[in-house]
Tab-separated table of N, CA and C in Angstrom:
chain	number	residue	atom	x	y	z
A	1	SER	N	-6.128	13.707	3.886
A	1	SER	CA	-4.674	12.886	4.138
A	1	SER	C	-3.780	13.714	3.042
A	2	VAL	N	-2.609	13.661	3.765
A	2	VAL	CA	-1.667	13.924	2.969
A	2	VAL	C	-1.218	12.666	1.881
A	3	VAL	N	-0.735	12.752	0.571
A	3	VAL	CA	-0.306	11.824	-0.157
A	3	VAL	C	0.693	12.327	-0.715
A	4	CYS	N	1.991	11.233	-0.602
A	4	CYS	CA	3.054	11.744	-1.330
A	4	CYS	C	3.822	10.553	-1.772
A	5	ARG	N	4.798	11.126	-2.809
A	5	ARG	CA	5.376	9.790	-3.370
A	5	ARG	C	6.929	10.648	-3.098
A	6	LEU	N	7.575	9.226	-2.831
A	6	LEU	CA	9.090	9.403	-2.621
A	6	LEU	C	9.983	8.596	-3.633
A	7	ASP	N	10.763	9.296	-4.375
A	7	ASP	CA	11.481	8.421	-5.291
A	7	ASP	C	12.974	8.490	-4.777
A	8	CYS	N	13.745	7.182	-4.702
A	8	CYS	CA	14.968	7.112	-4.156
A	8	CYS	C	15.943	6.243	-5.031
A	9	GLY	N	16.580	7.208	-6.017
A	9	GLY	CA	17.183	6.155	-7.498
A	9	GLY	C	16.143	5.768	-8.252
A	10	GLU	N	16.217	4.358	-8.375
A	10	GLU	CA	15.243	3.948	-9.343
A	10	GLU	C	13.801	3.233	-8.534
A	11	THR	N	13.804	3.369	-7.628
A	11	THR	CA	12.895	3.165	-6.813
A	11	THR	C	11.815	4.113	-6.108
A	12	SER	N	10.669	3.744	-5.898
A	12	SER	CA	9.448	4.928	-5.405
A	12	SER	C	8.705	4.181	-4.386
A	13	PHE	N	8.056	5.174	-3.423
A	13	PHE	CA	7.492	4.491	-2.492
A	13	PHE	C	6.145	5.592	-2.474
A	14	LEU	N	4.822	5.208	-2.732
A	14	LEU	CA	3.336	6.143	-2.362
A	14	LEU	C	2.971	6.048	-1.107
A	15	PHE	N	3.029	6.893	-0.398
A	15	PHE	CA	2.015	6.840	0.987
A	15	PHE	C	0.997	7.696	0.846
A	16	THR	N	-0.164	6.902	1.185
A	16	THR	CA	-1.469	7.416	0.952
A	16	THR	C	-2.372	7.752	2.157
A	17	GLY	N	-1.578	7.575	3.284
A	17	GLY	CA	-2.604	8.080	4.828
A	17	GLY	C	-3.760	7.314	4.637
A	18	ASP	N	-4.584	8.134	4.878
A	18	ASP	CA	-6.309	7.503	5.018
A	18	ASP	C	-6.858	8.134	3.621
A	19	ALA	N	-6.378	8.326	2.625
A	19	ALA	CA	-7.018	8.479	1.600
A	19	ALA	C	-8.007	7.693	0.986
A	20	GLU	N	-9.285	7.941	0.194
A	20	GLU	CA	-10.267	6.743	0.141
A	20	GLU	C	-10.690	7.160	-1.514
A	21	LYS	N	-11.094	6.470	-1.855
A	21	LYS	CA	-11.746	6.314	-3.632
A	21	LYS	C	-11.698	7.609	-3.977
A	22	GLU	N	-12.277	8.572	-3.366
A	22	GLU	CA	-12.717	9.729	-4.040
A	22	GLU	C	-11.454	10.325	-4.268
A	23	VAL	N	-10.311	10.687	-3.255
A	23	VAL	CA	-8.943	10.869	-3.212
A	23	VAL	C	-8.180	10.263	-4.573
A	24	GLU	N	-8.584	9.036	-4.479
A	24	GLU	CA	-7.962	8.528	-5.696
A	24	GLU	C	-7.982	8.907	-6.896
A	25	LYS	N	-9.424	8.969	-7.230
A	25	LYS	CA	-10.112	9.520	-8.466
A	25	LYS	C	-9.267	10.837	-8.726
A	26	ASP	N	-9.610	11.800	-7.868
A	26	ASP	CA	-8.874	13.134	-8.016
A	26	ASP	C	-7.353	12.877	-8.438
A	27	LEU	N	-6.511	12.109	-7.765
A	27	LEU	CA	-5.328	12.012	-8.205
A	27	LEU	C	-5.098	11.452	-9.745
A	28	LEU	N	-5.928	10.539	-10.193
A	28	LEU	CA	-6.065	10.053	-11.363
A	28	LEU	C	-6.693	11.167	-12.360
A	29	ASP	N	-7.366	11.794	-12.150
A	29	ASP	CA	-8.214	12.649	-12.902
A	29	ASP	C	-7.037	13.924	-13.334
A	30	ALA	N	-6.067	14.044	-12.108
A	30	ALA	CA	-5.074	15.193	-12.240
A	30	ALA	C	-3.741	14.782	-12.777
A	31	GLY	N	-3.785	13.533	-13.357
A	31	GLY	CA	-2.661	13.123	-14.107
A	31	GLY	C	-1.464	12.860	-13.307
A	32	ALA	N	-1.515	12.846	-11.845
A	32	ALA	CA	-0.348	12.410	-11.059
A	32	ALA	C	0.390	11.494	-11.371
A	33	ASN	N	1.736	11.367	-11.329
A	33	ASN	CA	2.381	10.220	-11.679
A	33	ASN	C	2.572	9.452	-10.319
A	34	LEU	N	1.783	8.375	-10.330
A	34	LEU	CA	1.681	7.482	-9.146
A	34	LEU	C	2.330	6.276	-9.045
A	35	ARG	N	2.825	5.898	-9.824
A	35	ARG	CA	3.635	4.696	-9.832
A	35	ARG	C	4.744	4.380	-8.979
A	36	ALA	N	4.662	3.346	-8.194
A	36	ALA	CA	5.513	3.402	-7.312
A	36	ALA	C	5.735	1.870	-7.142
A	37	ASP	N	6.880	1.356	-6.496
A	37	ASP	CA	7.190	0.170	-6.348
A	37	ASP	C	6.473	-0.220	-4.915
A	38	VAL	N	6.664	0.637	-3.910
A	38	VAL	CA	5.844	0.171	-2.641
A	38	VAL	C	4.743	1.052	-2.242
A	39	LEU	N	3.471	0.531	-2.076
A	39	LEU	CA	2.304	1.574	-1.731
A	39	LEU	C	2.050	0.976	-0.228
A	40	LYS	N	2.024	2.205	0.469
A	40	LYS	CA	1.420	2.075	1.813
A	40	LYS	C	-0.118	2.293	1.402
A	41	ALA	N	-1.037	0.961	1.860
A	41	ALA	CA	-2.130	0.998	1.352
A	41	ALA	C	-3.083	2.216	2.387
A	42	GLY	N	-4.016	2.684	1.630
A	42	GLY	CA	-4.927	3.766	2.109
A	42	GLY	C	-5.819	3.080	3.283
A	43	HIS	N	-6.038	4.134	4.112
A	43	HIS	CA	-6.966	3.729	5.226
A	43	HIS	C	-7.186	2.525	5.729
A	44	HIS	N	-5.869	1.934	6.106
A	44	HIS	CA	-5.580	0.521	6.888
A	44	HIS	C	-6.168	-0.922	6.258
A	45	GLY	N	-6.073	-0.264	4.530
A	45	GLY	CA	-6.317	-1.583	3.839
A	45	GLY	C	-7.920	-1.768	3.982
A	46	SER	N	-8.523	-0.579	4.313
A	46	SER	CA	-9.948	-0.378	3.997
A	46	SER	C	-10.859	-0.713	2.657
A	47	SER	N	-11.874	-1.385	2.182
A	47	SER	CA	-12.553	-1.440	0.906
A	47	SER	C	-12.783	0.202	0.652
A	48	THR	N	-12.676	1.030	1.225
A	48	THR	CA	-13.125	2.487	0.918
A	48	THR	C	-11.926	3.219	0.115
A	49	SER	N	-10.822	2.279	-0.172
A	49	SER	CA	-9.374	2.896	-0.647
A	49	SER	C	-9.225	1.698	-1.413
A	50	SER	N	-7.961	2.080	-2.088
A	50	SER	CA	-7.347	1.117	-3.167
A	50	SER	C	-8.169	0.536	-4.241
A	51	GLY	N	-8.825	1.429	-4.807
A	51	GLY	CA	-9.677	0.947	-5.915
A	51	GLY	C	-8.876	0.376	-7.358
A	52	GLU	N	-9.462	-0.287	-8.165
A	52	GLU	CA	-9.043	-1.088	-8.912
A	52	GLU	C	-8.420	0.119	-9.850
A	53	ALA	N	-8.676	0.968	-10.732
A	53	ALA	CA	-7.921	1.972	-11.466
A	53	ALA	C	-6.942	2.628	-10.650
A	54	PHE	N	-6.803	2.780	-9.279
A	54	PHE	CA	-5.979	3.453	-8.523
A	54	PHE	C	-4.650	2.296	-8.661
A	55	LEU	N	-5.097	1.097	-8.291
A	55	LEU	CA	-3.952	0.281	-8.207
A	55	LEU	C	-3.188	-0.361	-9.587
A	56	ASP	N	-4.259	-0.042	-10.380
A	56	ASP	CA	-3.331	-0.187	-11.918
A	56	ASP	C	-2.629	0.994	-12.093
A	57	ALA	N	-2.690	2.221	-11.864
A	57	ALA	CA	-1.959	2.993	-12.129
A	57	ALA	C	-0.520	2.857	-11.204
A	58	VAL	N	-0.801	2.757	-9.933
A	58	VAL	CA	0.361	2.721	-8.938
A	58	VAL	C	1.414	1.170	-9.526
A	59	SER	N	0.498	0.333	-9.848
A	59	SER	CA	1.487	-0.765	-10.086
A	59	SER	C	2.379	-1.397	-9.139
A	60	PRO	N	2.130	-1.312	-7.730
A	60	PRO	CA	2.924	-1.699	-7.252
A	60	PRO	C	3.649	-3.115	-6.930
A	61	LYS	N	4.578	-3.454	-6.418
A	61	LYS	CA	5.101	-4.859	-6.593
A	61	LYS	C	4.923	-5.090	-4.940
A	62	ILE	N	4.958	-4.214	-4.048
A	62	ILE	CA	4.876	-4.422	-2.505
A	62	ILE	C	3.504	-3.508	-2.051
A	63	ALA	N	3.007	-3.816	-1.070
A	63	ALA	CA	1.890	-3.263	-0.265
A	63	ALA	C	2.249	-3.314	1.124
A	64	ALA	N	2.131	-2.197	1.767
A	64	ALA	CA	2.349	-2.311	3.388
A	64	ALA	C	0.697	-1.760	3.941
A	65	ILE	N	0.444	-2.794	4.875
A	65	ILE	CA	-0.848	-2.174	5.428
A	65	ILE	C	-0.592	-2.069	6.982
A	66	SER	N	-1.017	-0.666	7.513
A	66	SER	CA	-0.680	-0.456	8.913
A	66	SER	C	-2.139	-0.572	9.517
A	67	CYS	N	-2.474	-1.925	10.357
A	67	CYS	CA	-3.530	-2.038	10.999
A	67	CYS	C	-3.284	-2.971	12.607
A	68	GLY	N	-4.086	-2.418	13.196
A	68	GLY	CA	-3.980	-3.219	14.587
A	68	GLY	C	-4.437	-4.736	14.549
A	69	ALA	N	-3.902	-5.766	15.320
A	69	ALA	CA	-4.400	-6.811	15.445
A	69	ALA	C	-5.713	-6.946	16.188
A	70	GLY	N	-6.996	-7.285	15.289
A	70	GLY	CA	-8.033	-7.558	16.039
A	70	GLY	C	-8.873	-6.559	15.924
A	71	ASN	N	-8.597	-5.600	15.034
A	71	ASN	CA	-9.238	-4.257	15.072
A	71	ASN	C	-10.679	-4.526	15.123
A	72	ASP	N	-11.661	-3.642	15.739
A	72	ASP	CA	-13.037	-3.380	15.573
A	72	ASP	C	-13.448	-3.308	14.205
A	73	TYR	N	-12.724	-2.701	13.112
A	73	TYR	CA	-13.146	-2.387	12.107
A	73	TYR	C	-12.945	-3.510	10.616
A	74	GLY	N	-12.167	-4.417	11.062
A	74	GLY	CA	-11.938	-5.658	9.923
A	74	GLY	C	-10.835	-5.628	9.265
A	75	HIS	N	-9.970	-4.532	9.361
A	75	HIS	CA	-8.835	-4.130	8.323
A	75	HIS	C	-7.845	-5.015	8.600
A	76	PRO	N	-6.990	-5.299	7.610
A	76	PRO	CA	-7.571	-5.221	5.979
A	76	PRO	C	-9.093	-5.955	5.652
A	77	HIS	N	-9.638	-5.284	4.685
A	77	HIS	CA	-10.845	-5.811	4.169
A	77	HIS	C	-10.417	-6.731	3.193
A	78	LYS	N	-11.388	-7.777	3.272
A	78	LYS	CA	-10.821	-9.262	2.390
A	78	LYS	C	-10.959	-8.869	0.719
A	79	GLU	N	-11.626	-7.948	0.473
A	79	GLU	CA	-11.464	-7.783	-0.827
A	79	GLU	C	-10.498	-6.741	-1.111
A	80	ILE	N	-9.757	-6.332	-0.291
A	80	ILE	CA	-8.521	-5.808	-0.841
A	80	ILE	C	-7.611	-6.424	-0.828
A	81	LEU	N	-7.407	-7.545	0.096
A	81	LEU	CA	-6.545	-8.314	0.119
A	81	LEU	C	-6.442	-9.352	-1.182
A	82	ALA	N	-7.829	-9.424	-1.341
A	82	ALA	CA	-7.876	-10.387	-3.068
A	82	ALA	C	-7.361	-9.376	-4.112
A	83	SER	N	-7.822	-8.159	-4.109
A	83	SER	CA	-7.255	-7.293	-5.280
A	83	SER	C	-5.877	-7.320	-5.039
A	84	PHE	N	-5.183	-7.238	-4.158
A	84	PHE	CA	-3.827	-7.070	-3.873
A	84	PHE	C	-3.015	-8.724	-4.528
A	85	SER	N	-3.794	-10.055	-4.291
A	85	SER	CA	-3.541	-11.059	-4.367
A	85	SER	C	-3.372	-10.855	-6.130
A	86	GLN	N	-4.545	-11.177	-6.498
A	86	GLN	CA	-4.957	-10.854	-8.208
A	86	GLN	C	-3.790	-10.258	-9.092
A	87	ARG	N	-2.951	-9.093	-8.367
A	87	ARG	CA	-2.206	-8.318	-9.055
A	87	ARG	C	-0.727	-8.936	-8.755
A	88	ASN	N	-0.852	-10.087	-7.464
A	88	ASN	CA	0.724	-10.366	-7.137
A	88	ASN	C	1.506	-9.381	-6.542
A	89	ILE	N	0.671	-8.499	-5.650
A	89	ILE	CA	1.530	-7.610	-4.677
A	89	ILE	C	1.814	-8.349	-3.811
A	90	SER	N	3.059	-8.195	-3.015
A	90	SER	CA	3.506	-8.845	-1.743
A	90	SER	C	3.066	-7.910	-0.815
A	91	VAL	N	2.333	-8.591	0.099
A	91	VAL	CA	1.710	-7.601	1.326
A	91	VAL	C	2.185	-7.926	2.558
A	92	TYR	N	2.538	-6.436	3.383
A	92	TYR	CA	3.076	-6.906	4.431
A	92	TYR	C	2.373	-6.064	5.404
A	93	ARG	N	1.789	-6.813	6.496
A	93	ARG	CA	0.621	-6.202	7.374
A	93	ARG	C	1.256	-6.120	9.357
A	94	THR	N	1.040	-4.944	9.357
A	94	THR	CA	1.425	-4.747	10.786
A	94	THR	C	0.765	-5.619	11.808
A	95	ASP	N	-0.252	-5.887	11.462
A	95	ASP	CA	-0.865	-6.796	12.657
A	95	ASP	C	-0.382	-8.101	12.722
A	96	LEU	N	0.203	-8.629	11.581
A	96	LEU	CA	0.660	-10.037	11.718
A	96	LEU	C	2.302	-9.823	12.062
A	97	ALA	N	3.025	-8.807	11.109
A	97	ALA	CA	4.470	-9.008	11.053
A	97	ALA	C	5.077	-7.924	12.115
A	98	GLY	N	4.011	-7.304	12.884
A	98	GLY	CA	4.683	-5.902	13.925
A	98	GLY	C	5.304	-5.047	12.661
A	99	SER	N	6.269	-4.382	13.314
A	99	SER	CA	6.942	-3.118	12.627
A	99	SER	C	7.234	-3.545	11.296
A	100	VAL	N	6.934	-2.820	10.486
A	100	VAL	CA	7.841	-3.137	8.628
A	100	VAL	C	8.530	-2.071	8.841
A	101	VAL	N	9.822	-2.440	8.285
A	101	VAL	CA	10.745	-1.409	7.833
A	101	VAL	C	11.333	-1.721	6.221
A	102	PHE	N	11.103	-0.669	5.362
A	102	PHE	CA	11.746	-0.716	4.160
A	102	PHE	C	13.049	-0.007	3.990
A	103	ALA	N	14.021	-0.618	3.220
A	103	ALA	CA	15.010	0.180	2.910
A	103	ALA	C	15.195	0.092	1.674
A	104	THR	N	16.206	0.720	0.780
A	104	THR	CA	16.542	1.071	-0.374
A	104	THR	C	17.726	1.689	-0.734
A	105	ASP	N	18.485	1.073	-1.558
A	105	ASP	CA	20.056	1.750	-2.261
A	105	ASP	C	19.698	2.208	-3.273
A	106	GLY	N	18.356	2.821	-3.501
A	106	GLY	CA	17.968	3.147	-4.814
A	106	GLY	C	17.661	2.122	-6.218
A	107	LYS	N	18.258	0.911	-6.081
A	107	LYS	CA	17.854	0.030	-6.779
A	107	LYS	C	17.058	-1.425	-6.243
A	108	GLU	N	17.462	-1.818	-5.086
A	108	GLU	CA	16.898	-2.889	-4.625
A	108	GLU	C	16.163	-2.286	-3.009
A	109	ILE	N	14.824	-2.872	-3.044
A	109	ILE	CA	14.494	-2.949	-1.805
A	109	ILE	C	14.162	-4.092	-0.823
A	110	THR	N	14.696	-3.654	0.249
A	110	THR	CA	14.890	-4.984	1.203
A	110	THR	C	13.547	-4.619	2.436
A	111	VAL	N	13.058	-5.616	3.082
A	111	VAL	CA	12.114	-5.486	3.903
A	111	VAL	C	12.374	-6.170	5.406
A	112	GLN	N	12.194	-5.573	6.361
A	112	GLN	CA	12.728	-6.195	7.679
A	112	GLN	C	11.440	-6.235	8.458
A	113	THR	N	11.091	-6.984	9.192
A	113	THR	CA	9.733	-7.575	10.077
A	113	THR	C	10.048	-7.606	11.166
A	114	GLU	N	9.189	-7.012	12.167
A	114	GLU	CA	9.486	-7.515	13.833
A	114	GLU	C	9.622	-8.754	13.952
A	115	ARG	N	8.383	-9.827	13.160
A	115	ARG	CA	8.436	-11.077	13.709
A	115	ARG	C	7.695	-11.603	12.056
A	116	GLU	N	7.953	-12.882	12.340
A	116	GLU	CA	7.675	-13.730	10.923
A	116	GLU	C	5.820	-13.354	10.896
A	117	ALA	N	5.227	-13.174	9.880
A	117	ALA	CA	3.950	-13.602	9.595
A	117	ALA	C	3.658	-14.702	9.692
A	118	GLY	N	2.273	-14.981	10.310
A	118	GLY	CA	1.769	-16.295	10.341
A	118	GLY	C	0.606	-16.567	9.820
């Protein structure tokens, strides 16, 4: 997977694609600047991604999880949601909210969703 960080003014977004814990460890070992306000959670919120050390390095305020409703894989996994919750990370899930759009003016981040997550 391609992993990229987008900086806009004082805000940053980290897109991790389907990167799993091995890739996260490689990024940490390489000393990459991973800190970001918004994290697109790896591999649809699977327990194979979003390791503890990685989340601590990114330290996001917001996480986006792209996953289909009722998917056969059980994404997002409960342990990842618990890990986000323990860190007070706001989570937006496409299975619940539909399309999720993040916008920034370089200082503030706004979020629009297709529907209210219930």
